[in-house]
Coordinates of C-alpha atoms (C1' of nucleotides) in Angstrom, one line a residue:
Chain E
M222 CA 101.8 103.6 122.6
P223 CA 103.7 103.0 125.8
R224 CA 107.2 101.9 125.2
G225 CA 107.5 99.9 128.4
R226 CA 105.0 97.3 127.2
R227 CA 105.2 93.9 128.8
R228 CA 107.2 91.4 126.8
G229 CA 106.0 87.9 126.0
S230 CA 107.6 84.7 127.0
P231 CA 111.1 84.5 125.6
P232 CA 110.6 81.2 123.7
T233 CA 107.6 82.5 121.7
R234 CA 109.3 85.8 121.0
Q235 CA 112.4 84.1 119.8
T236 CA 110.4 81.8 117.5
I237 CA 108.6 84.7 116.0
L238 CA 111.9 86.6 115.5
A239 CA 113.5 83.6 113.8
A240 CA 110.6 83.1 111.5
A241 CA 110.5 86.8 110.7
L242 CA 114.2 86.8 109.9
G243 CA 113.8 83.8 107.6
R244 CA 110.9 85.5 105.7
F245 CA 112.6 88.9 105.5
T246 CA 115.8 87.2 104.2
N247 CA 114.1 85.2 101.5
E248 CA 111.4 87.6 100.4
G249 CA 112.4 91.0 101.5
Y250 CA 110.4 93.4 103.6
D251 CA 107.4 93.9 101.3
R252 CA 106.6 90.3 100.3
A253 CA 107.2 89.0 103.8
S254 CA 103.7 89.1 105.3
L255 CA 102.9 88.9 109.0
R256 CA 100.5 86.0 108.1
D257 CA 103.3 83.9 106.6
I258 CA 105.6 84.7 109.5
A259 CA 102.9 83.8 112.0
T260 CA 102.3 80.5 110.1
D261 CA 106.0 79.7 110.1
A262 CA 106.3 80.4 113.8
G263 CA 103.1 78.5 114.6
V264 CA 101.4 81.4 116.3
D265 CA 98.5 83.7 115.5
P266 CA 99.2 86.8 113.4
S267 CA 97.8 89.1 116.0
L268 CA 100.3 87.8 118.5
I269 CA 103.1 89.3 116.4
I270 CA 101.5 92.7 116.7
H271 CA 101.1 92.1 120.4
Y272 CA 104.8 91.5 120.9
F273 CA 106.1 94.0 118.4
S274 CA 103.8 96.9 117.8
N275 CA 104.1 96.9 114.1
K276 CA 105.9 95.4 111.1
E277 CA 108.8 97.9 111.1
T278 CA 109.7 97.2 114.7
L279 CA 109.6 93.5 114.0
F280 CA 111.9 94.0 111.0
A281 CA 114.3 96.1 113.1
E282 CA 114.4 93.6 116.0
A283 CA 114.7 90.6 113.7
L284 CA 117.7 92.0 111.9
H285 CA 119.3 93.4 115.0
L286 CA 121.2 96.0 113.1
P287 CA 123.3 97.3 116.0
R288 CA 124.7 93.8 116.4
I289 CA 125.8 93.7 112.8
S290 CA 127.4 97.1 113.0
E291 CA 129.2 96.2 116.2
A292 CA 130.4 92.8 114.9
L293 CA 131.6 94.3 111.6
H294 CA 133.4 97.2 113.4
R295 CA 135.1 94.8 115.8
T296 CA 136.2 92.5 113.0
L297 CA 137.6 95.4 111.1
E298 CA 139.4 96.7 114.1
A299 CA 140.8 93.3 114.9
A300 CA 142.2 93.1 111.4
G301 CA 145.1 95.2 112.5
P302 CA 145.9 98.8 112.6
G303 CA 147.4 101.0 110.1
S304 CA 148.8 98.8 107.4
E305 CA 147.8 100.7 104.4
E306 CA 149.0 98.2 101.8
E307 CA 147.1 95.4 103.3
L308 CA 143.9 97.2 104.1
G309 CA 142.1 95.8 101.1
A310 CA 142.8 92.2 102.2
H311 CA 141.8 93.0 105.7
I312 CA 138.5 94.5 104.6
A313 CA 137.8 91.7 102.2
Q314 CA 138.4 89.0 104.8
A315 CA 136.4 90.9 107.4
L316 CA 133.4 91.4 105.3
V317 CA 133.3 88.1 103.5
G318 CA 134.1 86.2 106.7
L319 CA 131.5 88.1 108.6
L320 CA 128.9 87.0 106.1
E321 CA 129.8 83.4 105.9
V322 CA 130.7 82.2 109.3
S323 CA 128.5 84.1 111.7
T324 CA 124.7 84.2 111.9
L325 CA 124.6 87.6 110.4
A326 CA 124.4 86.6 106.8
P327 CA 120.6 86.3 106.8
A328 CA 120.2 89.8 108.3
V329 CA 122.5 91.3 105.8
T330 CA 120.7 89.5 102.9
A331 CA 117.4 90.8 104.2
L332 CA 118.9 94.2 104.5
I333 CA 120.0 94.2 100.9
R334 CA 116.8 92.7 99.6
S335 CA 114.6 95.1 101.4
A336 CA 116.7 98.1 100.6
A337 CA 115.9 97.6 96.9
S338 CA 112.3 98.4 97.4
N339 CA 112.1 100.2 100.7
E340 CA 113.4 103.8 100.9
D341 CA 113.8 103.7 104.7
V342 CA 115.8 100.5 104.6
S343 CA 117.8 101.9 101.7
R344 CA 118.8 104.9 103.8
I345 CA 119.7 102.6 106.7
L346 CA 122.0 100.5 104.5
R347 CA 123.5 103.5 102.9
E348 CA 124.4 105.2 106.1
F349 CA 125.6 101.9 107.5
L350 CA 128.0 101.3 104.7
T351 CA 129.2 104.8 104.6
R352 CA 129.8 105.1 108.3
T353 CA 131.4 101.7 108.9
I354 CA 133.7 101.5 105.8
L355 CA 134.5 105.2 105.6
R356 CA 135.4 105.3 109.2
R357 CA 137.8 102.4 108.9
I358 CA 139.3 103.8 105.8
T359 CA 140.0 107.3 107.0
A360 CA 141.5 105.8 110.1
S361 CA 144.5 104.4 108.3
L362 CA 144.6 105.9 104.8
T363 CA 146.3 108.9 103.4
A364 CA 145.1 108.7 99.8
P365 CA 142.8 111.5 98.4
D366 CA 139.1 111.2 98.0
P367 CA 138.5 108.7 100.8
A368 CA 134.7 109.0 100.4
F369 CA 134.8 108.0 96.7
R370 CA 137.2 105.1 97.6
A371 CA 134.9 104.0 100.3
A372 CA 131.9 104.0 98.0
L373 CA 133.8 102.0 95.4
V374 CA 134.7 99.4 98.0
A375 CA 131.1 99.3 99.2
S376 CA 130.0 98.8 95.6
Q377 CA 132.1 95.7 95.2
V378 CA 131.0 94.3 98.5
L379 CA 127.4 95.0 97.6
G380 CA 127.8 93.4 94.3
V381 CA 129.2 90.2 95.7
M382 CA 126.5 89.9 98.3
M383 CA 123.9 90.7 95.6
A384 CA 125.3 88.1 93.3
R385 CA 125.8 85.5 96.0
F386 CA 122.8 85.7 98.2
V387 CA 120.1 87.4 96.1
L388 CA 120.7 86.4 92.5
R389 CA 122.6 83.2 93.4
L390 CA 124.8 83.6 90.5
E391 CA 126.9 80.5 90.0
P392 CA 129.6 79.6 90.4
L393 CA 130.1 82.6 92.6
A394 CA 127.2 81.7 94.9
S395 CA 128.9 78.4 95.8
A396 CA 132.4 79.6 95.8
D397 CA 134.6 79.1 98.9
P398 CA 134.4 82.2 101.2
G399 CA 138.2 82.3 101.7
L400 CA 138.8 82.2 98.0
L401 CA 136.2 84.9 97.4
A402 CA 138.0 87.2 99.9
R403 CA 141.3 86.6 98.3
V404 CA 140.0 87.3 94.8
I405 CA 138.3 90.6 95.6
A406 CA 141.0 91.7 98.0
P407 CA 143.4 93.2 95.3
N408 CA 140.5 95.0 93.7
L409 CA 139.5 96.6 97.0
Q410 CA 143.1 97.5 97.5
H411 CA 143.1 99.2 94.1
Y412 CA 140.1 101.2 95.1
L413 CA 141.8 102.1 98.4
T414 CA 145.3 103.1 97.3
G415 CA 145.4 102.8 93.5
D416 CA 145.2 105.5 90.9
L417 CA 141.6 106.4 90.3
G418 CA 142.2 107.3 86.7
G419 CA 141.2 110.9 86.9
Y420 CA 144.2 112.2 85.1
N421 CA 144.7 109.5 82.5
H422 CA 143.3 108.8 79.1
P423 CA 140.4 106.3 79.0
E424 CA 142.3 103.9 76.8
R425 CA 145.5 104.0 78.7
Q426 CA 145.4 102.6 82.3
S427 CA 148.0 102.9 84.8
A428 CA 149.6 99.7 86.1
P429 CA 147.5 98.1 88.9
P430 CA 149.4 97.5 92.1
W431 CA 149.1 93.8 91.8
S432 CA 150.8 93.3 88.5
Chain K
M191 CA 105.8 112.3 83.2
P192 CA 102.7 113.9 81.8
R193 CA 99.7 113.8 84.1
G194 CA 96.1 114.6 83.6
R195 CA 95.8 113.0 80.2
R196 CA 92.2 113.2 79.0
R197 CA 90.1 111.3 76.5
G198 CA 90.7 111.5 72.8
S199 CA 94.5 111.2 73.0
P200 CA 95.7 108.5 70.6
P201 CA 99.1 107.4 72.1
T202 CA 97.5 106.1 75.3
R203 CA 99.5 102.9 75.1
Q204 CA 102.8 104.8 75.0
T205 CA 101.7 107.0 77.9
I206 CA 100.9 104.0 80.0
L207 CA 104.2 102.3 79.2
A208 CA 106.1 105.5 80.1
A209 CA 104.3 105.8 83.4
A210 CA 104.8 102.1 84.1
L211 CA 108.5 102.3 83.5
G212 CA 108.8 105.3 85.8
R213 CA 107.0 103.5 88.6
F214 CA 108.8 100.2 88.1
T215 CA 112.1 102.1 88.1
N216 CA 111.5 104.0 91.3
E217 CA 109.6 101.5 93.3
G218 CA 110.2 98.1 91.9
Y219 CA 107.7 95.5 90.7
D220 CA 105.9 94.9 94.0
R221 CA 105.3 98.5 95.2
A222 CA 104.4 99.8 91.8
S223 CA 100.6 99.5 91.7
L224 CA 98.5 99.5 88.6
R225 CA 96.4 102.2 90.2
D226 CA 99.4 104.5 90.6
I227 CA 100.6 103.9 87.1
A228 CA 97.1 104.7 85.8
T229 CA 97.0 107.9 87.8
D230 CA 100.4 108.9 86.5
A231 CA 99.2 108.2 82.9
G232 CA 95.9 109.9 83.5
V233 CA 93.9 106.9 82.5
D234 CA 91.6 104.4 84.2
P235 CA 93.3 101.4 85.9
S236 CA 91.1 99.0 83.9
L237 CA 92.5 100.5 80.7
I238 CA 95.9 99.0 81.6
I239 CA 94.5 95.6 81.9
H240 CA 92.6 96.2 78.6
Y241 CA 95.9 96.9 76.8
F242 CA 98.2 94.6 78.6
S243 CA 96.5 91.5 80.0
N244 CA 98.2 91.6 83.4
K245 CA 100.9 93.2 85.4
E246 CA 103.7 90.9 84.4
T247 CA 103.1 91.6 80.7
L248 CA 103.1 95.3 81.4
F249 CA 106.3 95.0 83.2
A250 CA 107.9 93.1 80.4
E251 CA 106.7 95.5 77.8
A252 CA 107.7 98.6 79.8
L253 CA 111.2 97.3 80.3
H254 CA 111.6 96.0 76.8
L255 CA 114.2 93.5 77.8
P256 CA 115.1 92.3 74.3
R257 CA 116.1 95.9 73.5
I258 CA 118.5 96.0 76.4
S259 CA 120.0 92.7 75.6
E260 CA 120.4 93.7 72.0
A261 CA 121.9 97.1 72.8
L262 CA 124.4 95.6 75.3
H263 CA 125.4 92.8 72.9
R264 CA 125.9 95.2 70.1
T265 CA 128.0 97.6 72.3
L266 CA 130.1 94.7 73.5
E267 CA 130.7 93.5 69.9
A268 CA 131.5 97.0 68.7
A269 CA 134.2 97.2 71.4
G270 CA 136.4 95.2 69.2
P271 CA 137.2 91.5 68.9
G272 CA 139.8 89.5 70.7
S273 CA 142.0 92.0 72.5
E274 CA 142.3 90.0 75.7
E275 CA 144.4 92.6 77.7
E276 CA 141.8 95.3 77.1
L277 CA 138.7 93.4 77.5
G278 CA 138.1 94.7 81.0
A279 CA 138.2 98.3 79.8
H280 CA 135.9 97.5 76.9
I281 CA 133.3 95.8 79.1
A282 CA 133.5 98.6 81.6
Q283 CA 133.0 101.3 79.0
A284 CA 130.2 99.3 77.4
L285 CA 128.3 98.7 80.5
V286 CA 128.7 102.1 82.1
G287 CA 128.2 103.9 78.9
L288 CA 125.1 101.9 78.2
L289 CA 123.6 102.9 81.5
E290 CA 124.5 106.6 81.2
V291 CA 124.1 107.6 77.6
S292 CA 121.1 105.7 76.4
T293 CA 117.5 105.6 77.7
L294 CA 118.0 102.1 79.1
A295 CA 119.1 103.2 82.6
P296 CA 115.6 103.2 84.0
A297 CA 114.9 99.7 82.7
V298 CA 118.0 98.3 84.1
T299 CA 117.3 100.0 87.5
A300 CA 113.8 98.6 87.5
L301 CA 115.3 95.2 86.7
I302 CA 117.7 95.3 89.6
R303 CA 115.1 96.7 92.0
S304 CA 112.6 94.1 91.1
A305 CA 115.0 91.2 91.1
A306 CA 115.7 91.7 94.7
S307 CA 112.2 90.8 95.7
N308 CA 110.8 88.9 92.8
E309 CA 112.1 85.4 92.0
D310 CA 111.0 85.5 88.4
V311 CA 112.8 88.8 87.7
S312 CA 115.8 87.5 89.6
R313 CA 116.0 84.6 87.3
I314 CA 115.7 86.8 84.2
L315 CA 118.5 89.1 85.4
R316 CA 120.6 86.1 86.4
E317 CA 120.3 84.4 83.0
F318 CA 120.7 87.8 81.3
L319 CA 124.0 88.5 83.0
T320 CA 125.3 85.0 82.6
R321 CA 124.5 84.7 79.0
T322 CA 125.6 88.2 77.8
I323 CA 128.8 88.6 79.8
L324 CA 129.8 84.9 79.7
R325 CA 129.3 84.7 76.0
R326 CA 131.4 87.8 75.4
I327 CA 134.1 86.6 77.7
T328 CA 134.4 83.1 76.3
A329 CA 134.6 84.6 72.8
S330 CA 138.0 86.2 73.4
L331 CA 139.5 84.7 76.5
T332 CA 141.8 81.8 77.1
A333 CA 142.0 82.0 80.9
P334 CA 140.6 79.1 82.9
D335 CA 137.3 79.2 84.8
P336 CA 135.5 81.6 82.5
A337 CA 132.2 81.2 84.3
F338 CA 133.7 82.2 87.6
R339 CA 135.4 85.2 86.0
A340 CA 132.2 86.2 84.4
A341 CA 130.3 86.0 87.7
L342 CA 133.0 88.2 89.3
V343 CA 132.7 90.8 86.6
A344 CA 128.9 90.7 86.9
S345 CA 129.2 91.2 90.7
Q346 CA 131.2 94.4 90.3
V347 CA 128.8 95.7 87.6
L348 CA 125.8 94.8 89.8
G349 CA 127.4 96.5 92.8
V350 CA 128.1 99.7 90.9
M351 CA 124.5 99.9 89.6
M352 CA 123.1 99.0 93.0
A353 CA 125.2 101.7 94.7
R354 CA 124.6 104.3 92.0
F355 CA 120.9 103.9 91.1
V356 CA 119.3 102.1 94.0
L357 CA 121.2 103.1 97.1
R358 CA 122.4 106.4 95.6
L359 CA 125.6 106.1 97.5
E360 CA 127.6 109.4 97.2
P361 CA 129.9 110.4 95.8
L362 CA 129.7 107.4 93.5
A363 CA 126.1 108.2 92.5
S364 CA 127.1 111.5 91.1
A365 CA 130.5 110.5 89.7
D366 CA 131.3 111.0 86.1
P367 CA 130.4 107.9 84.0
G368 CA 133.7 108.0 82.1
L369 CA 135.7 108.2 85.3
L370 CA 133.6 105.4 86.7
A371 CA 134.3 103.2 83.7
R372 CA 138.1 103.9 83.9
V373 CA 138.2 103.2 87.7
I374 CA 136.5 99.8 87.5
A375 CA 138.1 98.7 84.3
P376 CA 141.4 97.4 85.8
N377 CA 139.4 95.5 88.4
L378 CA 137.3 93.9 85.8
Q379 CA 140.5 93.1 83.9
H380 CA 141.9 91.5 87.1
Y381 CA 138.8 89.2 87.2
L382 CA 139.2 88.4 83.6
T383 CA 142.9 87.6 83.2
G384 CA 144.4 87.9 86.7
D385 CA 145.3 85.3 89.2
L386 CA 142.3 84.0 91.0
G387 CA 144.1 83.2 94.1
G388 CA 144.0 79.4 93.9
Y389 CA 140.6 78.7 92.5
N390 CA 141.8 75.5 90.9
H391 CA 144.9 75.3 93.1
P392 CA 143.5 74.5 96.6
E393 CA 147.0 73.7 98.0
R394 CA 148.0 77.3 97.7
Q395 CA 145.2 78.5 99.9
S396 CA 146.1 80.1 103.2
A397 CA 144.0 79.6 106.3
P398 CA 141.5 82.4 106.7
P399 CA 141.4 84.0 110.1
W400 CA 137.8 83.1 110.8
S401 CA 138.0 79.4 110.3
Chain M
dG251 C1' 99.0 85.0 127.2
dT252 C1' 96.7 83.3 123.3
dC253 C1' 93.2 83.1 120.0
dT254 C1' 88.7 84.5 117.2
dA255 C1' 86.6 87.8 114.7
dT256 C1' 86.8 91.6 112.2
dA257 C1' 87.7 96.3 110.6
dC258 C1' 89.9 98.9 107.0
dG259 C1' 92.6 99.7 103.3
dT260 C1' 94.8 98.2 99.0
dG261 C1' 95.8 95.8 94.9
dG262 C1' 94.9 93.0 90.7
dA263 C1' 91.4 91.8 87.7
dT264 C1' 86.4 91.4 85.5
dA265 C1' 81.8 92.7 83.5
dG266 C1' 79.3 95.7 81.2
dA267 C1' 77.3 100.4 80.1
dC268 C1' 78.2 104.3 76.9
Chain N
dG195 C1' 88.1 103.1 73.6
dT196 C1' 87.0 104.7 78.0
dC197 C1' 84.8 104.6 82.2
dT198 C1' 81.8 102.9 86.4
dA199 C1' 81.0 99.6 89.4
dT200 C1' 82.4 95.6 91.5
dC201 C1' 84.6 91.3 93.0
dC202 C1' 87.9 88.9 95.6
dA203 C1' 92.2 88.0 97.9
dC204 C1' 95.5 89.8 100.8
dG205 C1' 97.9 92.7 104.4
dT206 C1' 98.2 95.4 108.6
dA207 C1' 96.1 96.3 112.7
dT208 C1' 92.4 96.4 116.6
dA209 C1' 88.9 94.7 120.0
dG210 C1' 87.6 91.5 122.9
dA211 C1' 86.6 86.7 124.4
dC212 C1' 88.7 82.7 126.8

DNA sequence: GTCTATACGTGGATAGAC
DNA sequence: GTCTATCCACGTATAGAC
C-alpha cells in the first residue's frame, strides 16, 4: 500500500468524513458500518475504501485526534499559568468549554463510545487523557501523587461526558455548560490540591477546601 | 473460565452463563459473539440458542440485572437513614464496595461497556442509575434540584467505573477501593448538599471565557 | 473518479438427525 | 440434550468496467 496515494476531490472527501464522524459519534466504531456511512454521504461504499484505505484510517481522519489534542492543550495553556488554587476551575472551564463550543464534541463523544468496545481506541484515549491532563497538572502543582490526582480529574471529566453525551442523563445532559463547569470545578480542585484521605479514618473526612 | 467441557456435564446452563458474562464484560455486547461464548463454554453455539432464545435474553440472564439492583438498593438502605451530611460517604462506600467486594463487578462493567454502543442497554443503565440513586437521595435530602444532584453523583460514579474497569487508567485502576471511596466521598457530598453555583440563580452566573 | 459486482469472512438463528 | 449442517444478512475489502 503506497502512502502517497492520490486523494479524491475535496468536496466528496469532506462529505464522507462528515458522515463518518456522525456515525462514529452516534454509534461508536463497531456499529458504524461503511455501508451506512456511504449511504449518509450519498456515495458508494467502495469509494470510502478508495479514499481511506481501511476503516481505521477513516476513523482516525474523521476524529482528527491531533486537532483535539492541540486545541485542548492550547486552551489549558491559555487558562493561565501557575495559579494552583484555581487550577480546578481552569481545567473545568477548559474541558467543558472545549466540548460545548467547538466542533470537537462529536469527536470526543465518538472517542469515548468507541473506547468502550475497542481496545485500540481505549489505549488512545487513555494515553491522551494521561498525557494532556497530567502534563498540565505537573506543570503547576506541588502536591504529592500527581498521577493519581490526574486520573481522578480524568474520571470526573469522563463521567460527565459519558452521562451527558452517551447516556444522555437528564437534567445533566441539558444543563448549561458554564454551570456545569462551575459545579465540577471545586471537585476537580479537591482532587488536585485536597487531602486524598490516605491518612484518615473512613468515617471522618477532612474539611474540603470549599467549605 | 473452564474450557473443553464435554458431553454429559449437567450444569451446562451455568457454564454458558459464566462464559457469556466473561465475554460481555471484556468485549461488550456487540463484540461478544455467540460462537466465542460457545467456544469458551465448550459447547455448540446452537446450544446457547436452545437454552436462551436469543442473544439479548442471554445478555440479560448473564448480567442478572435485578440482582445488581437489589444488592445496590440493600447496601444503600443499610448505610443508614437520613444522615444528610454523611450521605456522600455512604453512597461512595456503597457503590465502590459493591463493585469491589461482591461478584457484581463484571456485570456492571459489561453494562457500562455495552451501554456505550447499544441504545437499549444505555436506556437500561440510565433508568437504573436514575431510579436507584435518585430514590435514595430524595429519601433523605432537603436540598433543591435533587434530580440534578443525582445526575452529578451518577456522573462521578460512572467516571470512576469507566476509568477503573474500561479504560484501566492507572494508578486509579489499581487503587485501593477503600481509599477510592474516601477520596470521592467529599465530592459526592458536594454534589448532594453543596452550592450548585447558581443552578436556580442565573443572575449569579459569571460569563464563561469561551462565550 | 465513480460505480457494479463480487469475494470472503463472520454472526445470529433454524431444522433436524442421533 | 447435543451436534451437524445450513441459511441468511451483514461488513470489510477487492477487481474491474465505464
